Coordinates of C-alpha atoms in Angstrom, one line a residue:
Chain P
M5 CA 0.0 0.0 0.0
N6 CA 3.0 2.2 -0.5
N7 CA 2.6 2.3 -4.2
N8 CA 2.2 6.1 -4.2
D9 CA 5.4 6.7 -2.3
A10 CA 7.6 6.5 -5.4
P11 CA 8.6 10.0 -6.5
L12 CA 7.3 11.2 -9.9
A13 CA 9.8 11.1 -12.7
E14 CA 12.1 14.0 -12.5
N15 CA 12.1 16.8 -15.1
P16 CA 15.5 16.2 -16.8
S17 CA 16.1 20.0 -17.1
S18 CA 16.1 20.3 -13.3
H19 CA 19.0 17.8 -13.2
S20 CA 20.3 14.8 -12.7
E21 CA 21.8 11.4 -13.5
S22 CA 21.5 10.2 -10.0
S23 CA 17.8 9.2 -10.4
D24 CA 18.9 6.7 -13.1
N25 CA 21.7 5.3 -11.0
P26 CA 21.1 5.8 -7.3
E27 CA 23.7 3.3 -6.3
T28 CA 26.8 5.4 -7.0
D29 CA 29.8 4.4 -5.1
S30 CA 29.9 7.3 -2.7
P31 CA 30.9 6.7 1.0
L32 CA 27.4 7.8 2.1
N33 CA 25.6 5.2 -0.1
R34 CA 28.0 2.5 1.0
R35 CA 27.4 3.3 4.6
T36 CA 23.6 3.3 4.0
F37 CA 23.9 0.0 2.3
L38 CA 25.9 -1.6 5.1
L39 CA 23.4 -0.2 7.7
T40 CA 20.5 -1.6 5.8
A41 CA 22.2 -4.9 5.1
S42 CA 22.9 -5.3 8.8
S43 CA 19.2 -6.4 9.2
T44 CA 17.9 -9.1 7.0
L45 CA 14.4 -8.2 8.0
A46 CA 14.9 -4.6 7.0
V47 CA 16.2 -5.7 3.6
T48 CA 13.2 -8.0 3.1
A49 CA 10.7 -5.3 4.1
A50 CA 12.3 -2.7 1.9
H51 CA 12.2 -5.2 -1.0
M52 CA 8.5 -5.8 -0.5
L53 CA 7.5 -2.1 -0.2
T54 CA 9.5 -0.4 -2.9
P55 CA 10.7 -1.2 -6.5
T56 CA 14.0 -2.9 -6.6
S57 CA 17.0 -0.7 -7.2
A58 CA 17.8 -2.7 -10.3
A59 CA 14.4 -2.0 -11.9
T60 CA 14.8 1.6 -10.9
A61 CA 18.2 1.8 -12.5
S62 CA 16.9 0.6 -15.9
S63 CA 13.8 2.8 -16.1
P64 CA 14.1 6.1 -17.9
S65 CA 13.6 9.3 -15.9
D66 CA 10.7 10.2 -18.3
P67 CA 9.2 7.3 -20.2
A68 CA 7.4 9.8 -22.5
R69 CA 10.8 10.7 -24.0
T70 CA 12.1 7.1 -24.5
P71 CA 10.7 4.6 -27.0
G72 CA 9.3 1.6 -25.2
M73 CA 9.5 -2.2 -25.7
E74 CA 8.3 -4.0 -28.7
A75 CA 5.3 -6.4 -28.7
S76 CA 5.9 -9.7 -27.0
A77 CA 4.5 -13.2 -27.7
Y78 CA 3.6 -14.0 -24.1
G79 CA 3.3 -11.2 -21.6
T80 CA 5.0 -10.8 -18.3
R81 CA 4.1 -8.6 -15.4
A82 CA 5.9 -5.2 -14.8
T83 CA 9.4 -5.7 -13.5
F84 CA 8.4 -3.6 -10.4
E85 CA 5.8 -6.1 -9.3
H86 CA 7.0 -8.9 -6.9
A87 CA 3.9 -10.5 -5.4
Q88 CA 4.6 -14.2 -5.0
R89 CA 3.3 -17.3 -3.5
L90 CA 4.8 -18.5 -0.3
T91 CA 6.0 -22.0 -0.9
T92 CA 6.8 -25.3 0.8
S93 CA 7.5 -28.5 -1.2
T94 CA 3.8 -29.5 -1.1
R95 CA 1.9 -26.3 -1.2
S96 CA 2.0 -22.6 -1.9
L97 CA -0.1 -19.7 -0.5
T98 CA -1.7 -16.9 -2.5
P99 CA -0.6 -13.4 -1.6
L100 CA -4.1 -12.1 -0.9
Q101 CA -2.8 -8.9 0.6
Q102 CA -1.3 -7.9 -2.7
L103 CA -4.3 -8.7 -5.0
S104 CA -7.2 -6.5 -6.1
G105 CA -10.7 -7.6 -7.2
I106 CA -11.8 -11.2 -7.1
I107 CA -9.7 -13.0 -9.7
T108 CA -6.5 -14.7 -8.6
P109 CA -3.9 -14.5 -11.4
S110 CA -3.2 -18.1 -12.5
A111 CA 0.4 -17.8 -11.6
L112 CA -0.6 -16.9 -8.0
H113 CA -3.4 -19.5 -7.5
F114 CA -2.5 -21.5 -4.4
E115 CA -1.1 -25.0 -4.8
R116 CA -1.5 -28.2 -2.9
H117 CA -0.2 -31.5 -4.1
H118 CA 0.6 -34.8 -2.5
N119 CA 3.6 -35.9 -4.5
G120 CA 4.6 -33.1 -6.8
V121 CA 3.2 -31.5 -9.9
P122 CA 3.3 -34.1 -12.7
L123 CA 4.5 -33.4 -16.2
I124 CA 1.7 -34.5 -18.5
D125 CA 1.7 -34.4 -22.3
P126 CA -1.9 -33.5 -23.2
Q127 CA -1.7 -35.6 -26.4
K128 CA -1.0 -38.7 -24.2
H129 CA -3.5 -37.9 -21.5
R130 CA -6.7 -39.9 -21.3
L131 CA -9.9 -39.9 -19.1
L132 CA -11.3 -43.3 -18.4
V133 CA -14.9 -43.5 -17.3
H134 CA -15.9 -47.0 -16.0
G135 CA -17.6 -48.9 -13.2
L136 CA -21.4 -48.8 -13.1
V137 CA -21.8 -47.4 -16.6
H138 CA -23.4 -49.0 -19.6
Q139 CA -20.4 -48.4 -21.8
P140 CA -16.9 -47.8 -20.3
M141 CA -15.4 -44.9 -22.3
I142 CA -12.0 -43.3 -23.0
F143 CA -11.7 -39.6 -23.9
T144 CA -8.8 -37.6 -25.1
V145 CA -8.4 -34.0 -24.0
E146 CA -9.2 -32.8 -27.5
E147 CA -12.4 -34.9 -27.5
L148 CA -13.5 -33.4 -24.1
K149 CA -13.0 -30.0 -25.6
R150 CA -15.5 -30.9 -28.4
F151 CA -18.4 -31.3 -26.0
P152 CA -20.6 -28.3 -25.1
A153 CA -18.5 -26.1 -22.9
E154 CA -19.4 -24.2 -19.7
S155 CA -17.5 -21.4 -17.9
R156 CA -17.9 -20.1 -14.4
L157 CA -16.0 -18.3 -11.8
A158 CA -15.5 -20.2 -8.6
F159 CA -13.2 -20.1 -5.6
I160 CA -11.3 -23.2 -4.6
E161 CA -10.3 -23.3 -0.9
C162 CA -8.2 -26.0 0.7
S163 CA -10.1 -27.3 3.8
G164 CA -6.8 -26.9 5.7
N165 CA -6.9 -23.1 5.1
S166 CA -6.4 -21.4 8.5
G167 CA -5.9 -24.8 10.0
K168 CA -2.9 -23.6 12.0
E169 CA -5.0 -20.9 13.7
W170 CA -7.1 -23.2 15.9
N171 CA -4.6 -23.0 18.8
G172 CA -3.7 -19.3 18.7
P173 CA -2.5 -16.8 16.2
K174 CA 0.2 -18.4 14.1
G175 CA 0.3 -16.7 10.7
R176 CA 1.9 -13.3 10.5
T177 CA 0.2 -12.2 7.3
V178 CA -3.1 -12.9 5.6
Q179 CA -1.2 -14.9 3.1
E180 CA 0.0 -17.2 5.9
T181 CA -3.4 -17.4 7.6
H182 CA -5.8 -17.5 4.6
G183 CA -3.6 -18.0 1.5
L184 CA -5.1 -21.4 0.6
T185 CA -8.0 -19.9 -1.3
S186 CA -8.1 -18.5 -4.8
T187 CA -10.7 -17.7 -7.5
S188 CA -10.4 -18.4 -11.3
E189 CA -12.7 -18.6 -14.2
W190 CA -12.9 -22.3 -15.1
T191 CA -14.0 -23.7 -18.4
G192 CA -14.8 -27.3 -19.2
V193 CA -17.6 -29.8 -19.9
S194 CA -20.1 -30.7 -17.3
L195 CA -19.6 -34.0 -15.5
A196 CA -23.2 -34.9 -16.3
T197 CA -22.6 -34.6 -20.0
I198 CA -19.7 -37.0 -19.9
L199 CA -21.3 -39.6 -17.6
H200 CA -24.5 -39.6 -19.7
E201 CA -22.3 -40.3 -22.7
A202 CA -21.2 -43.5 -21.0
G203 CA -24.6 -44.2 -19.6
I204 CA -25.2 -44.2 -15.8
R205 CA -26.5 -47.5 -14.3
S206 CA -29.2 -47.1 -11.8
E207 CA -27.2 -48.7 -8.9
A208 CA -24.5 -46.0 -9.2
K209 CA -24.5 -43.7 -6.1
W210 CA -20.9 -42.6 -5.8
M211 CA -18.1 -41.6 -8.1
L212 CA -14.4 -42.2 -7.5
A213 CA -12.2 -39.5 -9.1
E214 CA -8.5 -40.2 -9.5
G215 CA -5.6 -38.1 -10.5
S216 CA -2.5 -39.2 -12.5
D217 CA -0.1 -37.5 -10.2
A218 CA 2.4 -39.6 -8.2
A219 CA -0.1 -39.8 -5.3
A220 CA -2.8 -41.0 -7.7
L221 CA -5.0 -38.8 -5.4
T222 CA -8.4 -40.3 -5.1
R223 CA -11.7 -39.0 -3.6
S224 CA -15.2 -40.4 -3.6
I225 CA -18.0 -38.0 -4.6
P226 CA -21.7 -38.5 -4.1
L227 CA -23.0 -38.9 -7.6
D228 CA -26.1 -36.7 -7.2
A229 CA -24.0 -33.7 -6.2
G230 CA -21.5 -34.4 -8.9
L231 CA -24.2 -34.6 -11.6
E232 CA -25.7 -31.3 -10.3
Q233 CA -22.6 -29.1 -10.3
A234 CA -19.3 -30.7 -11.3
L235 CA -17.3 -29.5 -14.2
L236 CA -14.4 -31.3 -15.9
C237 CA -12.1 -28.3 -16.5
Y238 CA -9.4 -27.9 -19.1
A239 CA -9.1 -24.1 -18.9
Q240 CA -8.4 -21.5 -16.2
N241 CA -8.7 -17.8 -16.8
G242 CA -8.9 -18.2 -20.5
E243 CA -5.9 -20.5 -21.2
P244 CA -5.2 -24.1 -20.5
L245 CA -4.9 -25.0 -16.8
R246 CA -1.6 -24.3 -15.1
P247 CA 0.3 -27.5 -14.3
E248 CA -0.1 -26.8 -10.6
Q249 CA -3.9 -26.6 -11.1
G250 CA -4.2 -29.9 -12.8
Y251 CA -3.1 -29.6 -16.4
P252 CA -4.6 -30.8 -18.6
L253 CA -7.8 -31.8 -16.8
R254 CA -9.2 -31.3 -13.3
L255 CA -12.5 -31.8 -11.6
L256 CA -14.3 -28.7 -10.1
L257 CA -16.9 -29.0 -7.4
P258 CA -17.8 -25.4 -6.8
G259 CA -17.9 -24.6 -3.1
W260 CA -16.4 -28.0 -1.9
E261 CA -13.1 -28.5 -0.2
G262 CA -10.3 -28.2 -2.6
N263 CA -9.1 -31.8 -2.5
T264 CA -12.3 -33.1 -4.0
C265 CA -11.5 -31.0 -7.1
V266 CA -9.1 -33.8 -8.2
K267 CA -6.3 -32.5 -10.5
W268 CA -4.6 -34.3 -13.4
L269 CA -7.8 -36.2 -13.6
R270 CA -7.5 -39.5 -15.4
R271 CA -10.2 -41.8 -14.0
L272 CA -13.9 -41.7 -13.0
K273 CA -15.4 -44.9 -11.6
L274 CA -19.1 -45.1 -10.7
M275 CA -19.8 -47.2 -7.6
T276 CA -22.5 -48.1 -5.1
S277 CA -20.6 -46.8 -2.1
P278 CA -17.5 -44.7 -1.3
A279 CA -14.1 -46.2 -1.8
M280 CA -13.0 -45.1 1.6
T281 CA -9.6 -43.9 0.3
R282 CA -6.8 -42.7 2.6
E283 CA -7.7 -39.0 1.9
E284 CA -11.3 -39.4 2.9
T285 CA -10.6 -41.6 6.0
S286 CA -7.3 -40.8 7.6
K287 CA -6.7 -37.3 6.3
Y288 CA -9.5 -35.0 5.3
T289 CA -11.7 -35.9 8.3
D290 CA -12.5 -33.6 11.2
L291 CA -11.7 -35.0 14.7
M292 CA -14.3 -33.9 17.3
P293 CA -13.8 -33.7 21.1
D294 CA -15.7 -37.0 21.7
G295 CA -13.2 -38.9 19.5
T296 CA -15.5 -39.3 16.6
A297 CA -14.5 -37.8 13.3
R298 CA -16.7 -36.1 10.7
Q299 CA -16.3 -37.6 7.3
F300 CA -17.2 -36.2 3.8
T301 CA -17.3 -32.6 5.1
F302 CA -17.5 -31.3 1.6
D303 CA -18.9 -27.7 2.0
M304 CA -16.7 -24.8 2.6
E305 CA -18.7 -22.6 4.9
A306 CA -19.0 -18.8 4.7
K307 CA -15.7 -17.1 5.5
S308 CA -14.3 -13.6 5.1
V309 CA -11.0 -11.8 5.9
I310 CA -9.8 -8.3 5.7
T311 CA -6.8 -8.1 3.3
F312 CA -6.0 -4.5 3.9
P313 CA -5.0 -3.5 6.5
S314 CA -3.8 -7.0 7.4
G315 CA -1.0 -8.7 9.3
G316 CA 2.5 -7.4 8.6
Q317 CA 1.2 -4.3 6.9
Q318 CA 1.8 -0.8 8.1
L319 CA -0.6 2.2 8.2
E320 CA 1.6 5.3 7.6
K321 CA -0.4 7.8 9.5
P322 CA -3.9 8.5 10.9
G323 CA -6.5 9.4 8.3
F324 CA -8.5 7.8 5.5
V325 CA -8.2 4.1 5.1
E326 CA -10.3 2.0 2.7
I327 CA -10.7 -1.3 4.5
R328 CA -10.7 -4.1 1.9
G329 CA -11.3 -7.8 2.0
L330 CA -12.7 -11.0 0.5
A331 CA -15.7 -13.1 1.5
W332 CA -16.9 -16.4 0.1
T333 CA -19.2 -19.3 0.8
G334 CA -19.6 -22.8 -0.6
R335 CA -23.3 -22.6 -0.1
G336 CA -24.2 -19.9 -2.7
R337 CA -23.9 -16.2 -2.6
I338 CA -22.6 -13.8 0.0
T339 CA -25.4 -11.5 1.0
H340 CA -23.6 -9.0 3.2
V341 CA -20.4 -8.4 5.1
D342 CA -20.1 -6.6 8.4
V343 CA -16.9 -4.9 9.4
S344 CA -16.0 -3.9 13.0
T345 CA -13.3 -1.3 13.7
D346 CA -13.6 -1.7 17.5
G347 CA -12.9 -5.4 18.1
G348 CA -16.5 -6.6 17.5
Q349 CA -18.4 -4.1 19.7
S350 CA -20.1 -2.5 16.7
W351 CA -20.5 -3.5 13.1
Q352 CA -21.0 -1.6 9.8
A353 CA -22.2 -2.9 6.5
A354 CA -19.4 -3.0 3.9
A355 CA -20.0 -2.3 0.2
L356 CA -20.0 -5.4 -2.0
Q357 CA -18.4 -5.2 -5.4
Q358 CA -20.9 -6.3 -8.0
P359 CA -21.5 -8.8 -9.5
V360 CA -21.7 -11.1 -6.5
L361 CA -21.5 -14.6 -7.8
P362 CA -22.2 -17.9 -6.1
M363 CA -19.3 -20.0 -4.9
C364 CA -17.0 -17.1 -5.7
H365 CA -14.8 -14.7 -3.9
T366 CA -16.7 -11.4 -3.2
R367 CA -14.8 -8.2 -2.7
F368 CA -15.9 -5.9 0.1
R369 CA -14.8 -2.4 1.0
L370 CA -15.5 0.1 3.8
A371 CA -14.3 3.7 4.2
W372 CA -12.8 4.3 7.6
E373 CA -10.9 7.1 9.4
W374 CA -8.1 5.7 11.5
N375 CA -7.6 8.0 14.5
G376 CA -4.2 6.7 15.4
Q377 CA -5.4 4.7 18.4
A378 CA -4.8 1.0 18.8
T379 CA -7.8 -1.0 17.7
I380 CA -8.9 -4.3 16.2
L381 CA -10.5 -4.9 12.8
Q382 CA -12.7 -7.8 12.0
S383 CA -15.0 -8.9 9.2
R384 CA -18.1 -11.1 9.4
C385 CA -20.0 -12.4 6.4
H386 CA -23.5 -13.8 5.8
D387 CA -24.6 -16.1 3.0
E388 CA -27.9 -16.7 1.3
T389 CA -28.7 -19.7 3.6
G390 CA -28.8 -17.3 6.6
Y391 CA -25.5 -18.7 7.9
V392 CA -23.3 -16.1 9.6
Q393 CA -19.5 -16.5 9.9
P394 CA -18.8 -17.6 13.5
T395 CA -16.1 -16.6 15.9
L396 CA -13.3 -19.0 16.7
A397 CA -14.8 -19.4 20.2
D398 CA -18.1 -20.5 18.7
L399 CA -16.4 -23.1 16.6
I400 CA -14.1 -24.4 19.4
A401 CA -17.1 -24.7 21.7
I402 CA -18.5 -27.4 19.4
R403 CA -15.5 -28.8 17.6
G404 CA -12.7 -28.4 20.0
T405 CA -9.2 -27.6 18.7
H406 CA -8.2 -30.9 17.0
S407 CA -10.4 -30.9 13.8
Y408 CA -7.8 -28.9 11.9
Y409 CA -9.9 -28.5 8.8
H410 CA -12.7 -26.1 8.0
N411 CA -11.7 -23.2 10.2
N412 CA -13.9 -20.4 8.9
A413 CA -13.6 -18.2 12.0
I414 CA -13.7 -14.4 12.1
Q415 CA -10.2 -13.0 11.7
S416 CA -9.0 -10.2 14.0
W417 CA -6.2 -7.8 13.0
K418 CA -4.9 -5.5 15.7
I419 CA -3.5 -2.1 14.7
T420 CA -1.1 -0.7 17.2
E421 CA -0.5 3.0 17.7
D422 CA 2.6 2.8 15.5
G423 CA 0.3 1.7 12.6
K424 CA 1.6 -1.9 12.5
V425 CA -1.0 -4.7 11.9
H426 CA -0.8 -7.9 13.9
N427 CA -2.7 -11.2 13.9
V428 CA -4.5 -11.6 17.2
H429 CA -7.1 -13.8 18.7
I430 CA -9.6 -12.1 21.0
Chain G
M4 CA -72.0 -50.8 -10.6
F5 CA -70.5 -52.9 -13.4
T6 CA -72.3 -55.9 -14.6
S7 CA -70.4 -59.2 -14.4
N8 CA -70.7 -60.2 -18.0
K9 CA -69.0 -57.0 -19.1
W10 CA -65.7 -58.1 -17.5
T11 CA -65.6 -61.8 -18.3
L12 CA -62.0 -62.9 -19.0
T13 CA -62.3 -64.1 -22.5
P14 CA -59.1 -65.6 -24.1
I15 CA -58.8 -62.6 -26.5
W16 CA -58.9 -60.2 -23.6
V17 CA -56.2 -62.1 -21.7
M18 CA -54.0 -62.1 -24.7
T19 CA -54.4 -58.4 -25.3
V20 CA -53.4 -57.6 -21.7
M21 CA -50.4 -59.9 -21.9
F22 CA -49.3 -58.3 -25.1
I23 CA -49.5 -54.9 -23.5
C24 CA -47.5 -56.1 -20.5
V25 CA -44.7 -57.7 -22.6
S26 CA -44.5 -54.5 -24.8
A27 CA -44.1 -52.4 -21.7
L28 CA -41.2 -54.6 -20.4
V29 CA -39.5 -54.5 -23.8
S30 CA -39.8 -50.8 -23.9
A31 CA -38.5 -50.4 -20.4
A32 CA -35.5 -52.5 -21.3
A33 CA -34.8 -50.3 -24.3
E34 CA -35.0 -47.2 -22.2
S35 CA -32.1 -48.4 -20.0
E36 CA -29.9 -49.1 -23.0
H37 CA -26.9 -46.8 -23.5
T38 CA -27.7 -44.0 -25.9
P39 CA -24.9 -41.6 -26.3
T40 CA -25.8 -38.1 -27.3
Y41 CA -22.6 -36.8 -28.9
N42 CA -20.8 -39.9 -30.0
I43 CA -17.4 -38.5 -29.0
G44 CA -14.8 -40.7 -27.4
R45 CA -14.4 -44.5 -27.8
P46 CA -15.2 -47.6 -25.8
A47 CA -12.6 -48.6 -23.2
S48 CA -11.1 -52.1 -23.6
Q49 CA -11.0 -54.5 -20.6
A50 CA -7.2 -54.3 -20.8
E51 CA -7.3 -50.5 -20.5
I52 CA -9.6 -50.6 -17.5
H53 CA -7.5 -53.3 -15.8
A54 CA -4.4 -51.3 -16.2
W55 CA -5.7 -48.3 -14.2
N56 CA -8.4 -49.9 -12.0
I57 CA -6.3 -50.0 -8.8
D58 CA -8.7 -48.9 -6.1
I59 CA -9.5 -51.4 -3.3
A60 CA -13.0 -51.3 -1.8
P61 CA -13.6 -51.9 1.9
N62 CA -15.2 -55.3 1.0
G63 CA -11.9 -56.3 -0.7
E64 CA -13.1 -55.8 -4.2
G65 CA -10.1 -55.1 -6.4
L66 CA -7.6 -56.9 -4.2
P67 CA -5.1 -59.0 -6.3
S68 CA -4.1 -62.6 -5.7
G69 CA -1.0 -63.1 -3.7
Q70 CA -0.3 -63.0 0.0
G71 CA 2.1 -61.7 2.6
T72 CA 3.3 -62.4 6.1
V73 CA 4.4 -60.3 9.0
I74 CA 7.9 -61.6 8.8
E75 CA 8.2 -60.7 5.1
G76 CA 6.7 -57.4 5.9
A77 CA 9.4 -56.5 8.4
T78 CA 11.9 -56.9 5.6
V79 CA 9.9 -54.8 3.2
Y80 CA 9.4 -52.1 5.9
T81 CA 13.1 -52.0 6.8
N82 CA 14.3 -51.8 3.2
I83 CA 11.7 -49.5 1.7
C84 CA 9.7 -47.6 4.4
A85 CA 11.9 -47.1 7.4
S86 CA 14.0 -44.3 5.9
C87 CA 10.9 -42.0 6.0
H88 CA 8.7 -43.5 8.7
G89 CA 11.5 -44.4 11.2
L90 CA 13.0 -47.7 12.2
T91 CA 9.9 -49.0 14.0
G92 CA 7.2 -46.8 12.5
I93 CA 7.0 -44.2 15.2
E94 CA 10.1 -42.1 14.7
G95 CA 9.1 -40.2 11.6
P96 CA 9.8 -37.8 10.0
M97 CA 6.8 -38.9 7.8
P98 CA 3.5 -39.8 9.5
I99 CA 3.7 -42.1 12.5
L100 CA 2.1 -45.4 11.6
I101 CA 1.9 -47.2 15.0
G102 CA 0.3 -46.5 18.4
G103 CA -2.0 -43.7 19.5
R104 CA -4.8 -46.0 20.7
D105 CA -7.2 -44.3 23.1
T106 CA -5.7 -40.8 22.4
L107 CA -8.4 -39.4 20.1
T108 CA -10.2 -37.7 23.0
T109 CA -7.1 -36.4 24.7
N110 CA -5.3 -33.1 24.3
Q111 CA -2.7 -34.8 22.1
P112 CA -4.6 -37.1 19.7
L113 CA -2.3 -39.3 17.7
K114 CA -3.9 -40.4 14.5
T115 CA -2.2 -43.6 13.2
V116 CA -3.2 -46.6 11.2
G117 CA -3.9 -48.3 14.5
S118 CA -5.8 -45.5 16.3
Y119 CA -7.6 -43.9 13.4
W120 CA -7.9 -45.7 10.1
P121 CA -11.3 -47.3 9.7
Y122 CA -10.5 -49.9 7.0
A123 CA -7.5 -52.2 6.5
T124 CA -8.2 -52.3 2.8
T125 CA -7.4 -48.6 2.6
L126 CA -3.9 -49.4 3.7
Y127 CA -3.4 -51.8 0.8
D128 CA -4.9 -49.2 -1.6
Y129 CA -2.8 -46.3 -0.4
I130 CA 0.5 -48.1 -0.1
Y131 CA 0.2 -49.5 -3.6
R132 CA -0.9 -46.3 -5.3
A133 CA 1.3 -43.8 -3.5
M134 CA 4.2 -45.5 -1.7
P135 CA 7.1 -45.2 -1.5
L136 CA 7.1 -41.5 -2.5
N137 CA 10.0 -42.0 -4.9
A138 CA 8.5 -45.0 -6.7
P139 CA 4.7 -45.2 -6.3
Q140 CA 2.9 -48.2 -7.9
S141 CA 6.2 -50.2 -7.9
L142 CA 5.5 -52.7 -5.1
S143 CA 4.4 -56.2 -5.9
P144 CA 1.1 -57.6 -4.3
Q145 CA 3.3 -59.8 -2.1
Q146 CA 5.3 -56.8 -0.9
V147 CA 2.1 -54.8 -0.2
Y148 CA 0.3 -57.6 1.6
A149 CA 3.4 -58.2 3.7
V150 CA 4.0 -54.6 4.8
V151 CA 0.3 -54.2 5.5
A152 CA 0.6 -57.3 7.7
W153 CA 3.6 -55.9 9.5
I154 CA 1.9 -52.5 10.2
L155 CA -1.3 -54.2 11.4
F156 CA 0.7 -56.6 13.6
R157 CA 2.8 -53.8 15.1
N158 CA -0.5 -52.0 16.0
G159 CA -1.8 -55.1 17.8
I160 CA -4.6 -55.6 15.3
I161 CA -3.6 -59.0 13.8
E162 CA -1.6 -62.0 15.1
E163 CA 2.0 -62.5 14.1
S164 CA 1.0 -65.7 12.3
T165 CA -1.7 -64.1 10.2
I166 CA -1.3 -64.4 6.4
L167 CA -2.9 -61.5 4.5
N168 CA -4.5 -62.1 1.2
A169 CA -7.7 -61.0 -0.7
Q170 CA -9.8 -63.0 1.7
T171 CA -8.2 -62.3 5.0
L172 CA -7.4 -58.6 4.6
P173 CA -11.1 -57.3 4.3
A174 CA -12.0 -59.4 7.3
V175 CA -9.6 -57.5 9.5
H176 CA -11.5 -55.4 12.0
M177 CA -10.0 -52.0 12.6
P178 CA -10.3 -50.5 16.1
N179 CA -11.7 -47.2 15.0
Q180 CA -14.0 -48.5 12.3
K181 CA -17.1 -47.0 14.0
G182 CA -15.3 -43.8 14.8
F183 CA -16.6 -41.8 11.7
V184 CA -19.8 -39.8 11.4
R185 CA -21.3 -38.0 8.5
D186 CA -21.1 -34.2 8.2
T187 CA -23.6 -32.5 10.6
R188 CA -22.8 -28.9 9.6
P189 CA -23.9 -26.2 9.9
D190 CA -23.2 -26.9 13.5
V191 CA -22.6 -23.4 14.8
S192 CA -25.8 -21.6 15.8
R193 CA -27.0 -19.0 13.4
M194 CA -27.5 -15.4 14.5
V195 CA -30.3 -13.2 13.5
P196 CA -28.9 -11.1 10.6

């Protein structure tokens, strides 16, 4: 949010070459560099907030007086932009604090995989449909693209999003606490179209979906729900899926936990009952205080989070602040979002950016004057079923703290008097 | 009221009714036939289905022939699994496989094959499809049956003498089989908007 801090391009007549090359070898600059470098944190923070010196050095003082670059075959973002996913070997988190609107750029869509991103030649990829069908079928990707197509915007959220927050504030930034959700426009053919092509036998009640990654990740889906809403997707935001998102084919169950949207999809098998795979028994199940575990917890319940001001950010000074955030629900549309600037004592309705789409990120905004005092910001969303986003205490009272998945609690950001924003639980 | 002679079952009447019934049956059968709309794609061969059809159902459907013992499983585990799951299955760094019984209601629940997994067949399914991480779908049925036997034995679920195969594995009763319930959400009370 310091984008406006960069000085305007200088008028060349007023002087000087230093704006093109600020890192001259003067003793002063060397001392400044050494002082800055003495703190790794300071270097990192500076890198996040301002253009890199290398980019600054190569940009003309007045771009209106220098011919620009030629057309390029495949675009890249501005060299001054550095938003990136936060990665481990098995997942990466979307930098929600650096995004605008509701679409997640494909390159920043979160990742979760269970044994790496496979390298798949779409010419060799096949989808097998078998089990309780009249005619087992095989489709190539090109064949799937010939069927009537559908596009829709939808969020995908990992059920483990915010999973580390059950036992106290762990993530520093909204990327760390909420970065396992993203929204794309997805295009493909409806599951119903493909299954009807093979012919569904009346005994079929469940569908096993299997990926061709090195985990052969497998989930059982109730057939009725799949026929109603599932899409076999080959495109994301207008171009073929990214490899991390299942290239060349993935399942999409809008509003359901991300792991049901099986990526690198190669097999659909119709069955009478669930396969009880490892993912749907030992992993994506929610342990309750009485020792039982909820199974097939598909819906992602209504959730919202303020992305500005959010953890790790800094308000420069008291004054106008537009509070911005995202809300979403796996059960339809968001109807309204309340924002509190006093730790939940009072709430104001935020404006929702239109259009508000079902099973899709919804952008909310609220104008606010920060008076420079310490306070706590929260957002609370409602969906069209009447469900209201709960507090963490409400959730813990019923589920305890060991269920890990499906934490959709209200997030609190504390602003201290110095303008710094911190993740807190109240 | 109807008069009786109007409804006498003459042979021609019976034949007509039978004809209608048979026609209805034939027509119902035709309706259930496969009638593709777009005629895109091609039928899958049995060989193609067999090559990919690796899932194992809780009733054992899909299990291959072959068998494995606990003793054989100890060797498989030591050679292939121990480097990630630890020498005895509890050291990690990858998930702990053994122990944790009666911990699910405590402050430190330990979810292992023995304490949490509801079906022994899932163990076969998962080990074959995804383990070891550097060579998934490389183990033979004998190796998988054997290492499943070793893990179940180490969890106190089967006897050391048990031989696992397509008949005995689905019959193994897992301690937490009844520990799973369906989704009861929304579970947090709604507020008046």
